[in-house]
Amino acid sequence: MSLCEVASDVTKSTTIGDLPNDILHRILENMPIKDVVVTSILSKQWLHIWSTLPHLVFDHLFFDHVGASAASIICKILMQHTENIRGFHLISKSHTLLQSDVDQFIMFVSNHGVQKFTLDMDTDGKYVLPDSIFTCSTLTHLKLSRCIFNLPVEAQFPNLVSLQLKLFSIDRPVGSNNATLILPMLETLELMCCFNVHSVNLNLGSVPATNRLDVSLNLQSLKICELKISVKCFSCLLCLLQNCPKLVELDIDLLEKVDATRNHSSELFYYLKAHDQVISEALSTMRTVRLRKFKGTAIEMYLVQVIIDNSPNLKRMNIETVQEK
C-alpha cells in the first residue's frame, strides 16, 4: 500500500451511523424512548434503526414527558415498528393506562414475538390481564404488578423461565375450585403480596400421562418474602424444596414468629430433628442461602445450624440483621 493510500485511509472518518445495527440498538436501548424517537429525524438510516428496536421501555420518564398522550404515542410507535419486539415494558407507579389500551398493546406484542414483558403501572390492582397473554408462546420473562389473572381452567406458558408477581390476585375459573398453570421451563419464581394463589395448581415439570405424578421443578432460585416459623409452614417448605432438584439459591426475606410459647417451640425442634434425613435431601444442592431481617432468636439460630449441617455444597450464607424497635 502506498503512502497516499495510507493517508487516505487515515483521513476517512468513522461516525456512529457506521456501526452495526445490533450495536446501535444497544446504544438506543440505554436512552429514554422519547430521545430514541427523535433520532429518526437524523437520516433515513436512523428512521430504520429506531423502528426496528427490539426492546421498548416506557418508564416514568416517558410518562412524565408525554402526560395524557402516552397511550396514543405508544400506539403510533408500535404501528411504525417493522421487526419483532423482544421486550416490552410499561413501568410507572404514578401513571395509569386504560384497560382497553393495555389490552391492545399486549395483543400487538404477543403477535410480534415478545419474549420479555413487564407491566408495573398505577392500576389499583383492578387491571385484568387479557386472554391473549395465555396464548403467547414466545414469552420467557413475565413481570406483573397490581394485576388480576383471570385464569382459564388450564393455562400454559411453554417457554417461560422467569415469573415475578407482586400485589397480584388470581381469579379462579367460573364453576371450578382450582385452575392449573403449566410452566414446564420455569427457573425463577417470585411471589410478593399475592392473593388466591392457593386456588392454583402449578405444574412446573414434564407431566407424563400416568396415574402417579411426581413433579420435578426446574427452579434454580427461590425467594420467600415471608416464612412463618411453624411446623405447618416448614413442612410445606420442605415439600417444595424436595421437588426442586436444581435449586441452588434460597432467599428468605423475613422469618416471622407465629407462636413463641415453649410448647410450640419444642414441637418445631422435635419436627426438625425427626426429619433430619428429609432436610438433608432438600438442601443437598444448595449453594447460596440468604436470611434477611434476622433477629437472632433461639429458633432462628437453630435454623442456621440446621442449614449449615445439612448443606454439603453450601458456598455462601448471608445473614442480614435487623434491629427491633
PDB file of C-alpha atoms in Angstrom:
ATOM      1  CA  MET A   1       0.000   0.000   0.000  1.00  0.00           C
ATOM      2  CA  SER A   2       1.365   3.416  -0.990  1.00  0.00           C
ATOM      3  CA  LEU A   3       1.783   6.318   1.418  1.00  0.00           C
ATOM      4  CA  CYS A   4      -1.015   8.131  -0.381  1.00  0.00           C
ATOM      5  CA  GLU A   5      -3.390   5.220   0.194  1.00  0.00           C
ATOM      6  CA  VAL A   6      -2.440   5.052   3.882  1.00  0.00           C
ATOM      7  CA  ALA A   7      -3.014   8.786   4.270  1.00  0.00           C
ATOM      8  CA  SER A   8      -6.362   8.443   2.535  1.00  0.00           C
ATOM      9  CA  ASP A   9      -7.477   5.700   4.947  1.00  0.00           C
ATOM     10  CA  VAL A  10      -6.395   7.745   7.962  1.00  0.00           C
ATOM     11  CA  THR A  11      -8.405  10.751   6.873  1.00  0.00           C
ATOM     12  CA  LYS A  12     -11.585   8.710   6.479  1.00  0.00           C
ATOM     13  CA  SER A  13     -13.935   9.487   9.357  1.00  0.00           C
ATOM     14  CA  THR A  14     -15.999   6.863  11.150  1.00  0.00           C
ATOM     15  CA  THR A  15     -19.340   8.043  12.510  1.00  0.00           C
ATOM     16  CA  ILE A  16     -21.736   6.364  14.920  1.00  0.00           C
ATOM     17  CA  GLY A  17     -24.033   5.679  11.991  1.00  0.00           C
ATOM     18  CA  ASP A  18     -21.416   3.330  10.519  1.00  0.00           C
ATOM     19  CA  LEU A  19     -21.757   0.918  13.443  1.00  0.00           C
ATOM     20  CA  PRO A  20     -23.630  -2.393  13.017  1.00  0.00           C
ATOM     21  CA  ASN A  21     -27.357  -2.333  13.761  1.00  0.00           C
ATOM     22  CA  ASP A  22     -27.092  -4.575  16.827  1.00  0.00           C
ATOM     23  CA  ILE A  23     -24.626  -2.159  18.457  1.00  0.00           C
ATOM     24  CA  LEU A  24     -26.810   0.823  17.584  1.00  0.00           C
ATOM     25  CA  HIS A  25     -29.772  -0.988  19.132  1.00  0.00           C
ATOM     26  CA  ARG A  26     -27.835  -1.470  22.371  1.00  0.00           C
ATOM     27  CA  ILE A  27     -26.928   2.217  22.462  1.00  0.00           C
ATOM     28  CA  LEU A  28     -30.513   3.325  21.871  1.00  0.00           C
ATOM     29  CA  GLU A  29     -31.875   0.902  24.482  1.00  0.00           C
ATOM     30  CA  ASN A  30     -29.967   2.873  27.138  1.00  0.00           C
ATOM     31  CA  MET A  31     -31.670   6.112  26.122  1.00  0.00           C
ATOM     32  CA  PRO A  32     -35.142   7.364  27.111  1.00  0.00           C
ATOM     33  CA  ILE A  33     -37.682   6.328  24.479  1.00  0.00           C
ATOM     34  CA  LYS A  34     -38.552   9.964  23.705  1.00  0.00           C
ATOM     35  CA  ASP A  35     -34.909  10.616  22.741  1.00  0.00           C
ATOM     36  CA  VAL A  36     -34.803   7.435  20.681  1.00  0.00           C
ATOM     37  CA  VAL A  37     -37.757   8.614  18.602  1.00  0.00           C
ATOM     38  CA  VAL A  38     -36.027  11.961  17.979  1.00  0.00           C
ATOM     39  CA  THR A  39     -33.118  10.144  16.288  1.00  0.00           C
ATOM     40  CA  SER A  40     -35.471   9.271  13.425  1.00  0.00           C
ATOM     41  CA  ILE A  41     -35.064  12.796  12.016  1.00  0.00           C
ATOM     42  CA  LEU A  42     -31.292  12.400  11.612  1.00  0.00           C
ATOM     43  CA  SER A  43     -31.482  10.403   8.388  1.00  0.00           C
ATOM     44  CA  LYS A  44     -33.360   7.628   6.600  1.00  0.00           C
ATOM     45  CA  GLN A  45     -30.946   5.150   8.172  1.00  0.00           C
ATOM     46  CA  TRP A  46     -31.805   6.324  11.680  1.00  0.00           C
ATOM     47  CA  LEU A  47     -35.505   6.106  10.861  1.00  0.00           C
ATOM     48  CA  HIS A  48     -34.924   2.452  10.075  1.00  0.00           C
ATOM     49  CA  ILE A  49     -32.860   1.899  13.243  1.00  0.00           C
ATOM     50  CA  TRP A  50     -35.370   3.169  15.779  1.00  0.00           C
ATOM     51  CA  SER A  51     -38.307   1.419  14.102  1.00  0.00           C
ATOM     52  CA  THR A  52     -36.519  -1.933  14.451  1.00  0.00           C
ATOM     53  CA  LEU A  53     -35.533  -1.514  18.112  1.00  0.00           C
ATOM     54  CA  PRO A  54     -36.044  -4.952  19.747  1.00  0.00           C
ATOM     55  CA  HIS A  55     -36.685  -3.674  23.294  1.00  0.00           C
ATOM     56  CA  LEU A  56     -39.190  -0.918  24.068  1.00  0.00           C
ATOM     57  CA  VAL A  57     -39.185   0.562  27.583  1.00  0.00           C
ATOM     58  CA  PHE A  58     -41.858   3.098  28.537  1.00  0.00           C
ATOM     59  CA  ASP A  59     -40.912   4.212  32.042  1.00  0.00           C
ATOM     60  CA  HIS A  60     -41.819   7.099  34.345  1.00  0.00           C
ATOM     61  CA  LEU A  61     -39.593   9.478  32.354  1.00  0.00           C
ATOM     62  CA  PHE A  62     -41.652   8.781  29.251  1.00  0.00           C
ATOM     63  CA  PHE A  63     -44.992   9.141  31.055  1.00  0.00           C
ATOM     64  CA  ASP A  64     -43.874  12.335  32.812  1.00  0.00           C
ATOM     65  CA  HIS A  65     -42.878  13.835  29.472  1.00  0.00           C
ATOM     66  CA  VAL A  66     -45.944  12.956  27.364  1.00  0.00           C
ATOM     67  CA  GLY A  67     -48.685  13.017  30.017  1.00  0.00           C
ATOM     68  CA  ALA A  68     -52.172  12.143  28.785  1.00  0.00           C
ATOM     69  CA  SER A  69     -50.885  11.436  25.263  1.00  0.00           C
ATOM     70  CA  ALA A  70     -48.991   8.324  26.411  1.00  0.00           C
ATOM     71  CA  ALA A  71     -51.395   5.728  25.023  1.00  0.00           C
ATOM     72  CA  SER A  72     -51.665   7.306  21.562  1.00  0.00           C
ATOM     73  CA  ILE A  73     -47.885   7.759  21.311  1.00  0.00           C
ATOM     74  CA  ILE A  74     -47.216   4.149  22.316  1.00  0.00           C
ATOM     75  CA  CYS A  75     -49.767   3.045  19.725  1.00  0.00           C
ATOM     76  CA  LYS A  76     -48.047   5.093  16.980  1.00  0.00           C
ATOM     77  CA  ILE A  77     -44.639   3.682  17.915  1.00  0.00           C
ATOM     78  CA  LEU A  78     -45.970   0.133  17.724  1.00  0.00           C
ATOM     79  CA  MET A  79     -47.694   0.745  14.399  1.00  0.00           C
ATOM     80  CA  GLN A  80     -44.442   2.039  12.887  1.00  0.00           C
ATOM     81  CA  HIS A  81     -42.378  -0.848  14.245  1.00  0.00           C
ATOM     82  CA  THR A  82     -41.167  -3.155  11.474  1.00  0.00           C
ATOM     83  CA  GLU A  83     -39.439  -6.001  13.342  1.00  0.00           C
ATOM     84  CA  ASN A  84     -40.190  -8.424  16.166  1.00  0.00           C
ATOM     85  CA  ILE A  85     -40.428  -6.893  19.640  1.00  0.00           C
ATOM     86  CA  ARG A  86     -38.371  -8.954  22.080  1.00  0.00           C
ATOM     87  CA  GLY A  87     -39.017  -6.786  25.129  1.00  0.00           C
ATOM     88  CA  PHE A  88     -41.991  -4.570  26.006  1.00  0.00           C
ATOM     89  CA  HIS A  89     -42.100  -2.792  29.366  1.00  0.00           C
ATOM     90  CA  LEU A  90     -44.685  -0.418  30.872  1.00  0.00           C
ATOM     91  CA  ILE A  91     -43.293   0.935  34.142  1.00  0.00           C
ATOM     92  CA  SER A  92     -44.649   3.859  36.157  1.00  0.00           C
ATOM     93  CA  LYS A  93     -46.100   3.631  39.649  1.00  0.00           C
ATOM     94  CA  SER A  94     -47.582   7.138  39.357  1.00  0.00           C
ATOM     95  CA  HIS A  95     -49.341   6.837  35.979  1.00  0.00           C
ATOM     96  CA  THR A  96     -52.164   4.737  34.634  1.00  0.00           C
ATOM     97  CA  LEU A  97     -53.431   3.480  31.281  1.00  0.00           C
ATOM     98  CA  LEU A  98     -56.902   2.383  30.249  1.00  0.00           C
ATOM     99  CA  GLN A  99     -57.600  -1.331  30.339  1.00  0.00           C
ATOM    100  CA  SER A 100     -58.507  -1.275  26.632  1.00  0.00           C
ATOM    101  CA  ASP A 101     -55.208   0.396  25.695  1.00  0.00           C
ATOM    102  CA  VAL A 102     -53.056  -2.107  27.591  1.00  0.00           C
ATOM    103  CA  ASP A 103     -55.112  -4.961  26.102  1.00  0.00           C
ATOM    104  CA  GLN A 104     -54.296  -3.718  22.594  1.00  0.00           C
ATOM    105  CA  PHE A 105     -50.601  -3.343  23.410  1.00  0.00           C
ATOM    106  CA  ILE A 106     -50.408  -6.877  24.804  1.00  0.00           C
ATOM    107  CA  MET A 107     -52.229  -8.309  21.798  1.00  0.00           C
ATOM    108  CA  PHE A 108     -49.884  -6.483  19.416  1.00  0.00           C
ATOM    109  CA  VAL A 109     -46.602  -7.542  21.050  1.00  0.00           C
ATOM    110  CA  SER A 110     -47.927 -11.094  21.523  1.00  0.00           C
ATOM    111  CA  ASN A 111     -48.238 -11.294  17.746  1.00  0.00           C
ATOM    112  CA  HIS A 112     -44.733  -9.898  17.261  1.00  0.00           C
ATOM    113  CA  GLY A 113     -42.624 -12.422  19.167  1.00  0.00           C
ATOM    114  CA  VAL A 114     -42.383 -10.701  22.551  1.00  0.00           C
ATOM    115  CA  GLN A 115     -40.109 -12.555  24.981  1.00  0.00           C
ATOM    116  CA  LYS A 116     -39.901 -10.200  27.967  1.00  0.00           C
ATOM    117  CA  PHE A 117     -42.942  -8.313  29.241  1.00  0.00           C
ATOM    118  CA  THR A 118     -43.254  -6.023  32.276  1.00  0.00           C
ATOM    119  CA  LEU A 119     -46.418  -4.332  33.500  1.00  0.00           C
ATOM    120  CA  ASP A 120     -45.960  -2.185  36.601  1.00  0.00           C
ATOM    121  CA  MET A 121     -48.457   0.694  36.419  1.00  0.00           C
ATOM    122  CA  ASP A 122     -50.731   2.506  38.871  1.00  0.00           C
ATOM    123  CA  THR A 123     -53.730   0.263  38.214  1.00  0.00           C
ATOM    124  CA  ASP A 124     -55.041  -0.029  41.813  1.00  0.00           C
ATOM    125  CA  GLY A 125     -54.980  -3.776  41.330  1.00  0.00           C
ATOM    126  CA  LYS A 126     -58.025  -3.632  39.043  1.00  0.00           C
ATOM    127  CA  TYR A 127     -56.395  -4.392  35.715  1.00  0.00           C
ATOM    128  CA  VAL A 128     -57.435  -7.809  34.366  1.00  0.00           C
ATOM    129  CA  LEU A 129     -54.951  -9.433  32.019  1.00  0.00           C
ATOM    130  CA  PRO A 130     -56.457 -10.279  28.616  1.00  0.00           C
ATOM    131  CA  ASP A 131     -56.823 -13.875  27.447  1.00  0.00           C
ATOM    132  CA  SER A 132     -54.270 -13.209  24.700  1.00  0.00           C
ATOM    133  CA  ILE A 133     -51.492 -13.341  27.302  1.00  0.00           C
ATOM    134  CA  PHE A 134     -52.136 -17.076  27.715  1.00  0.00           C
ATOM    135  CA  THR A 135     -51.639 -17.785  24.010  1.00  0.00           C
ATOM    136  CA  CYS A 136     -48.258 -16.048  23.805  1.00  0.00           C
ATOM    137  CA  SER A 137     -45.887 -18.994  23.448  1.00  0.00           C
ATOM    138  CA  THR A 138     -42.784 -16.814  22.951  1.00  0.00           C
ATOM    139  CA  LEU A 139     -42.760 -15.326  26.477  1.00  0.00           C
ATOM    140  CA  THR A 140     -39.658 -16.160  28.525  1.00  0.00           C
ATOM    141  CA  HIS A 141     -39.804 -13.455  31.235  1.00  0.00           C
ATOM    142  CA  LEU A 142     -43.029 -12.112  32.747  1.00  0.00           C
ATOM    143  CA  LYS A 143     -43.109  -9.453  35.477  1.00  0.00           C
ATOM    144  CA  LEU A 144     -46.514  -8.199  36.626  1.00  0.00           C
ATOM    145  CA  SER A 145     -47.677  -5.885  39.412  1.00  0.00           C
ATOM    146  CA  ARG A 146     -51.123  -4.768  40.583  1.00  0.00           C
ATOM    147  CA  CYS A 147     -52.999  -7.048  38.187  1.00  0.00           C
ATOM    148  CA  ILE A 148     -55.598  -9.797  38.156  1.00  0.00           C
ATOM    149  CA  PHE A 149     -55.082 -13.159  36.477  1.00  0.00           C
ATOM    150  CA  ASN A 150     -58.474 -14.382  35.273  1.00  0.00           C
ATOM    151  CA  LEU A 151     -57.244 -17.915  34.748  1.00  0.00           C
ATOM    152  CA  PRO A 152     -58.928 -20.427  32.470  1.00  0.00           C
ATOM    153  CA  VAL A 153     -59.214 -23.998  33.782  1.00  0.00           C
ATOM    154  CA  GLU A 154     -55.806 -24.688  32.257  1.00  0.00           C
ATOM    155  CA  ALA A 155     -53.233 -22.114  31.118  1.00  0.00           C
ATOM    156  CA  GLN A 156     -49.755 -22.682  29.751  1.00  0.00           C
ATOM    157  CA  PHE A 157     -46.573 -20.673  29.217  1.00  0.00           C
ATOM    158  CA  PRO A 158     -44.394 -23.253  27.438  1.00  0.00           C
ATOM    159  CA  ASN A 159     -41.166 -21.212  27.350  1.00  0.00           C
ATOM    160  CA  LEU A 160     -41.422 -19.041  30.472  1.00  0.00           C
ATOM    161  CA  VAL A 161     -38.240 -19.190  32.578  1.00  0.00           C
ATOM    162  CA  SER A 162     -38.936 -16.308  34.989  1.00  0.00           C
ATOM    163  CA  LEU A 163     -42.242 -15.300  36.607  1.00  0.00           C
ATOM    164  CA  GLN A 164     -42.487 -12.382  39.057  1.00  0.00           C
ATOM    165  CA  LEU A 165     -45.846 -11.410  40.529  1.00  0.00           C
ATOM    166  CA  LYS A 166     -46.339  -8.557  43.003  1.00  0.00           C
ATOM    167  CA  LEU A 167     -49.555  -7.223  44.575  1.00  0.00           C
ATOM    168  CA  PHE A 168     -51.323  -9.728  42.421  1.00  0.00           C
ATOM    169  CA  SER A 169     -54.668 -11.523  42.558  1.00  0.00           C
ATOM    170  CA  ILE A 170     -55.734 -14.725  40.825  1.00  0.00           C
ATOM    171  CA  ASP A 171     -59.376 -15.390  39.978  1.00  0.00           C
ATOM    172  CA  ARG A 172     -60.491 -18.988  39.633  1.00  0.00           C
ATOM    173  CA  PRO A 173     -62.441 -20.136  36.570  1.00  0.00           C
ATOM    174  CA  VAL A 174     -66.227 -19.942  36.944  1.00  0.00           C
ATOM    175  CA  GLY A 175     -67.602 -23.251  38.195  1.00  0.00           C
ATOM    176  CA  SER A 176     -64.188 -24.613  39.201  1.00  0.00           C
ATOM    177  CA  ASN A 177     -62.413 -24.726  42.553  1.00  0.00           C
ATOM    178  CA  ASN A 178     -58.932 -24.743  41.041  1.00  0.00           C
ATOM    179  CA  ALA A 179     -57.016 -23.739  37.939  1.00  0.00           C
ATOM    180  CA  THR A 180     -53.834 -25.268  36.549  1.00  0.00           C
ATOM    181  CA  LEU A 181     -50.904 -23.163  35.397  1.00  0.00           C
ATOM    182  CA  ILE A 182     -48.395 -25.148  33.325  1.00  0.00           C
ATOM    183  CA  LEU A 183     -44.829 -23.771  33.375  1.00  0.00           C
ATOM    184  CA  PRO A 184     -42.511 -26.551  32.158  1.00  0.00           C
ATOM    185  CA  MET A 185     -39.383 -24.382  31.706  1.00  0.00           C
ATOM    186  CA  LEU A 186     -39.648 -22.164  34.810  1.00  0.00           C
ATOM    187  CA  GLU A 187     -36.369 -21.468  36.633  1.00  0.00           C
ATOM    188  CA  THR A 188     -37.219 -18.437  38.796  1.00  0.00           C
ATOM    189  CA  LEU A 189     -40.481 -17.817  40.645  1.00  0.00           C
ATOM    190  CA  GLU A 190     -41.094 -14.759  42.839  1.00  0.00           C
ATOM    191  CA  LEU A 191     -44.422 -14.033  44.539  1.00  0.00           C
ATOM    192  CA  MET A 192     -44.928 -10.960  46.726  1.00  0.00           C
ATOM    193  CA  CYS A 193     -48.223  -9.974  48.364  1.00  0.00           C
ATOM    194  CA  CYS A 194     -50.268 -12.209  46.068  1.00  0.00           C
ATOM    195  CA  PHE A 195     -53.845 -13.297  46.740  1.00  0.00           C
ATOM    196  CA  ASN A 196     -55.775 -16.502  45.999  1.00  0.00           C
ATOM    197  CA  VAL A 197     -52.653 -18.368  44.907  1.00  0.00           C
ATOM    198  CA  HIS A 198     -53.913 -21.348  46.903  1.00  0.00           C
ATOM    199  CA  SER A 199     -56.533 -21.902  44.200  1.00  0.00           C
ATOM    200  CA  VAL A 200     -53.878 -22.542  41.537  1.00  0.00           C
ATOM    201  CA  ASN A 201     -52.169 -25.849  40.853  1.00  0.00           C
ATOM    202  CA  LEU A 202     -48.689 -25.174  39.496  1.00  0.00           C
ATOM    203  CA  ASN A 203     -47.448 -27.749  37.033  1.00  0.00           C
ATOM    204  CA  LEU A 204     -43.758 -26.975  36.648  1.00  0.00           C
ATOM    205  CA  GLY A 205     -42.394 -30.138  35.168  1.00  0.00           C
ATOM    206  CA  SER A 206     -42.774 -32.516  32.309  1.00  0.00           C
ATOM    207  CA  VAL A 207     -46.053 -34.318  33.008  1.00  0.00           C
ATOM    208  CA  PRO A 208     -46.376 -37.906  31.754  1.00  0.00           C
ATOM    209  CA  ALA A 209     -49.818 -39.478  31.385  1.00  0.00           C
ATOM    210  CA  THR A 210     -49.595 -41.743  34.423  1.00  0.00           C
ATOM    211  CA  ASN A 211     -51.750 -42.463  37.447  1.00  0.00           C
ATOM    212  CA  ARG A 212     -48.962 -41.403  39.793  1.00  0.00           C
ATOM    213  CA  LEU A 213     -47.451 -37.974  39.336  1.00  0.00           C
ATOM    214  CA  ASP A 214     -44.047 -36.916  40.641  1.00  0.00           C
ATOM    215  CA  VAL A 215     -43.483 -33.287  39.737  1.00  0.00           C
ATOM    216  CA  SER A 216     -39.891 -32.111  39.346  1.00  0.00           C
ATOM    217  CA  LEU A 217     -39.454 -28.339  39.306  1.00  0.00           C
ATOM    218  CA  ASN A 218     -36.785 -26.598  37.216  1.00  0.00           C
ATOM    219  CA  LEU A 219     -36.412 -23.754  39.728  1.00  0.00           C
ATOM    220  CA  GLN A 220     -32.809 -22.681  40.353  1.00  0.00           C
ATOM    221  CA  SER A 221     -33.596 -19.651  42.505  1.00  0.00           C
ATOM    222  CA  LEU A 222     -36.389 -19.253  45.052  1.00  0.00           C
ATOM    223  CA  LYS A 223     -37.241 -16.140  47.058  1.00  0.00           C
ATOM    224  CA  ILE A 224     -39.647 -16.408  50.000  1.00  0.00           C
ATOM    225  CA  CYS A 225     -40.816 -12.990  51.138  1.00  0.00           C
ATOM    226  CA  GLU A 226     -42.205 -14.196  54.468  1.00  0.00           C
ATOM    227  CA  LEU A 227     -41.765 -17.568  56.172  1.00  0.00           C
ATOM    228  CA  LYS A 228     -43.736 -18.197  59.328  1.00  0.00           C
ATOM    229  CA  ILE A 229     -41.901 -20.237  61.951  1.00  0.00           C
ATOM    230  CA  SER A 230     -44.288 -23.128  62.473  1.00  0.00           C
ATOM    231  CA  VAL A 231     -44.393 -26.875  61.825  1.00  0.00           C
ATOM    232  CA  LYS A 232     -47.057 -26.410  59.159  1.00  0.00           C
ATOM    233  CA  CYS A 233     -45.067 -23.827  57.180  1.00  0.00           C
ATOM    234  CA  PHE A 234     -41.780 -25.708  57.465  1.00  0.00           C
ATOM    235  CA  SER A 235     -43.365 -28.951  56.300  1.00  0.00           C
ATOM    236  CA  CYS A 236     -44.665 -27.102  53.217  1.00  0.00           C
ATOM    237  CA  LEU A 237     -41.232 -25.570  52.613  1.00  0.00           C
ATOM    238  CA  LEU A 238     -39.531 -28.963  52.820  1.00  0.00           C
ATOM    239  CA  CYS A 239     -42.044 -30.400  50.379  1.00  0.00           C
ATOM    240  CA  LEU A 240     -41.297 -27.574  47.948  1.00  0.00           C
ATOM    241  CA  LEU A 241     -37.519 -27.909  48.293  1.00  0.00           C
ATOM    242  CA  GLN A 242     -37.661 -31.670  47.785  1.00  0.00           C
ATOM    243  CA  ASN A 243     -39.310 -31.088  44.420  1.00  0.00           C
ATOM    244  CA  CYS A 244     -36.635 -28.613  43.302  1.00  0.00           C
ATOM    245  CA  PRO A 245     -33.639 -30.816  42.418  1.00  0.00           C
ATOM    246  CA  LYS A 246     -31.945 -27.936  40.550  1.00  0.00           C
ATOM    247  CA  LEU A 247     -32.387 -25.325  43.282  1.00  0.00           C
ATOM    248  CA  VAL A 248     -29.075 -23.706  44.255  1.00  0.00           C
ATOM    249  CA  GLU A 249     -30.188 -20.383  45.729  1.00  0.00           C
ATOM    250  CA  LEU A 250     -32.649 -19.746  48.569  1.00  0.00           C
ATOM    251  CA  ASP A 251     -33.554 -16.245  49.745  1.00  0.00           C
ATOM    252  CA  ILE A 252     -35.800 -15.802  52.812  1.00  0.00           C
ATOM    253  CA  ASP A 253     -36.717 -12.163  53.360  1.00  0.00           C
ATOM    254  CA  LEU A 254     -38.416 -12.469  56.748  1.00  0.00           C
ATOM    255  CA  LEU A 255     -38.707 -15.182  59.383  1.00  0.00           C
ATOM    256  CA  GLU A 256     -41.849 -14.424  61.344  1.00  0.00           C
ATOM    257  CA  LYS A 257     -42.621 -15.978  64.716  1.00  0.00           C
ATOM    258  CA  VAL A 258     -46.122 -17.425  64.879  1.00  0.00           C
ATOM    259  CA  ASP A 259     -46.064 -18.628  68.468  1.00  0.00           C
ATOM    260  CA  ALA A 260     -43.111 -18.289  70.820  1.00  0.00           C
ATOM    261  CA  THR A 261     -44.572 -20.443  73.605  1.00  0.00           C
ATOM    262  CA  ARG A 262     -42.442 -23.282  74.932  1.00  0.00           C
ATOM    263  CA  ASN A 263     -44.842 -25.978  73.673  1.00  0.00           C
ATOM    264  CA  HIS A 264     -44.828 -24.740  70.079  1.00  0.00           C
ATOM    265  CA  SER A 265     -41.065 -24.163  70.084  1.00  0.00           C
ATOM    266  CA  SER A 266     -40.488 -27.682  71.380  1.00  0.00           C
ATOM    267  CA  GLU A 267     -42.840 -29.034  68.711  1.00  0.00           C
ATOM    268  CA  LEU A 268     -40.829 -27.361  65.945  1.00  0.00           C
ATOM    269  CA  PHE A 269     -37.480 -28.502  67.396  1.00  0.00           C
ATOM    270  CA  TYR A 270     -38.784 -32.072  67.536  1.00  0.00           C
ATOM    271  CA  TYR A 271     -40.116 -31.861  63.981  1.00  0.00           C
ATOM    272  CA  LEU A 272     -36.794 -30.663  62.568  1.00  0.00           C
ATOM    273  CA  LYS A 273     -34.832 -33.375  64.388  1.00  0.00           C
ATOM    274  CA  ALA A 274     -37.282 -36.098  63.326  1.00  0.00           C
ATOM    275  CA  HIS A 275     -36.990 -35.075  59.670  1.00  0.00           C
ATOM    276  CA  ASP A 276     -33.213 -34.777  59.547  1.00  0.00           C
ATOM    277  CA  GLN A 277     -32.917 -37.065  56.502  1.00  0.00           C
ATOM    278  CA  VAL A 278     -35.612 -35.179  54.598  1.00  0.00           C
ATOM    279  CA  ILE A 279     -33.897 -31.873  55.358  1.00  0.00           C
ATOM    280  CA  SER A 280     -30.554 -33.234  54.111  1.00  0.00           C
ATOM    281  CA  GLU A 281     -32.130 -34.284  50.820  1.00  0.00           C
ATOM    282  CA  ALA A 282     -33.933 -30.952  50.432  1.00  0.00           C
ATOM    283  CA  LEU A 283     -30.740 -28.921  50.970  1.00  0.00           C
ATOM    284  CA  SER A 284     -28.304 -31.198  49.139  1.00  0.00           C
ATOM    285  CA  THR A 285     -27.897 -28.903  46.093  1.00  0.00           C
ATOM    286  CA  MET A 286     -27.996 -25.569  47.928  1.00  0.00           C
ATOM    287  CA  ARG A 287     -25.040 -23.249  47.256  1.00  0.00           C
ATOM    288  CA  THR A 288     -26.285 -19.859  48.438  1.00  0.00           C
ATOM    289  CA  VAL A 289     -28.664 -19.036  51.308  1.00  0.00           C
ATOM    290  CA  ARG A 290     -29.745 -15.541  52.325  1.00  0.00           C
ATOM    291  CA  LEU A 291     -31.622 -14.737  55.522  1.00  0.00           C
ATOM    292  CA  ARG A 292     -32.819 -11.146  55.831  1.00  0.00           C
ATOM    293  CA  LYS A 293     -34.280  -9.214  58.786  1.00  0.00           C
ATOM    294  CA  PHE A 294     -32.640 -11.710  61.139  1.00  0.00           C
ATOM    295  CA  LYS A 295     -33.362 -11.086  64.823  1.00  0.00           C
ATOM    296  CA  GLY A 296     -31.104 -13.695  66.410  1.00  0.00           C
ATOM    297  CA  THR A 297     -33.763 -15.599  68.367  1.00  0.00           C
ATOM    298  CA  ALA A 298     -33.029 -19.104  69.634  1.00  0.00           C
ATOM    299  CA  ILE A 299     -35.149 -20.750  66.955  1.00  0.00           C
ATOM    300  CA  GLU A 300     -33.509 -18.664  64.204  1.00  0.00           C
ATOM    301  CA  MET A 301     -30.032 -19.612  65.431  1.00  0.00           C
ATOM    302  CA  TYR A 302     -31.060 -23.262  65.448  1.00  0.00           C
ATOM    303  CA  LEU A 303     -32.331 -22.981  61.865  1.00  0.00           C
ATOM    304  CA  VAL A 304     -28.969 -21.560  60.775  1.00  0.00           C
ATOM    305  CA  GLN A 305     -27.268 -24.562  62.357  1.00  0.00           C
ATOM    306  CA  VAL A 306     -29.679 -26.944  60.594  1.00  0.00           C
ATOM    307  CA  ILE A 307     -28.990 -25.309  57.225  1.00  0.00           C
ATOM    308  CA  ILE A 308     -25.199 -25.436  57.659  1.00  0.00           C
ATOM    309  CA  ASP A 309     -25.202 -29.042  58.915  1.00  0.00           C
ATOM    310  CA  ASN A 310     -27.350 -30.287  56.024  1.00  0.00           C
ATOM    311  CA  SER A 311     -25.986 -28.317  53.048  1.00  0.00           C
ATOM    312  CA  PRO A 312     -22.819 -30.089  51.849  1.00  0.00           C
ATOM    313  CA  ASN A 313     -22.499 -27.848  48.768  1.00  0.00           C
ATOM    314  CA  LEU A 314     -23.112 -24.546  50.562  1.00  0.00           C
ATOM    315  CA  LYS A 315     -20.642 -21.892  49.372  1.00  0.00           C
ATOM    316  CA  ARG A 316     -22.156 -18.722  50.777  1.00  0.00           C
ATOM    317  CA  MET A 317     -24.563 -17.832  53.563  1.00  0.00           C
ATOM    318  CA  ASN A 318     -25.584 -14.193  54.020  1.00  0.00           C
ATOM    319  CA  ILE A 319     -27.362 -13.104  57.199  1.00  0.00           C
ATOM    320  CA  GLU A 320     -28.692  -9.558  57.417  1.00  0.00           C
ATOM    321  CA  THR A 321     -29.753  -8.493  60.886  1.00  0.00           C
ATOM    322  CA  VAL A 322     -32.444  -6.011  61.811  1.00  0.00           C
ATOM    323  CA  GLN A 323     -32.906  -4.025  65.000  1.00  0.00           C
ATOM    324  CA  GLU A 324     -36.324  -4.396  66.526  1.00  0.00           C
ATOM    325  CA  LYS A 325     -37.988  -1.131  67.523  1.00  0.00           C
TER     326      LYS A 325
END
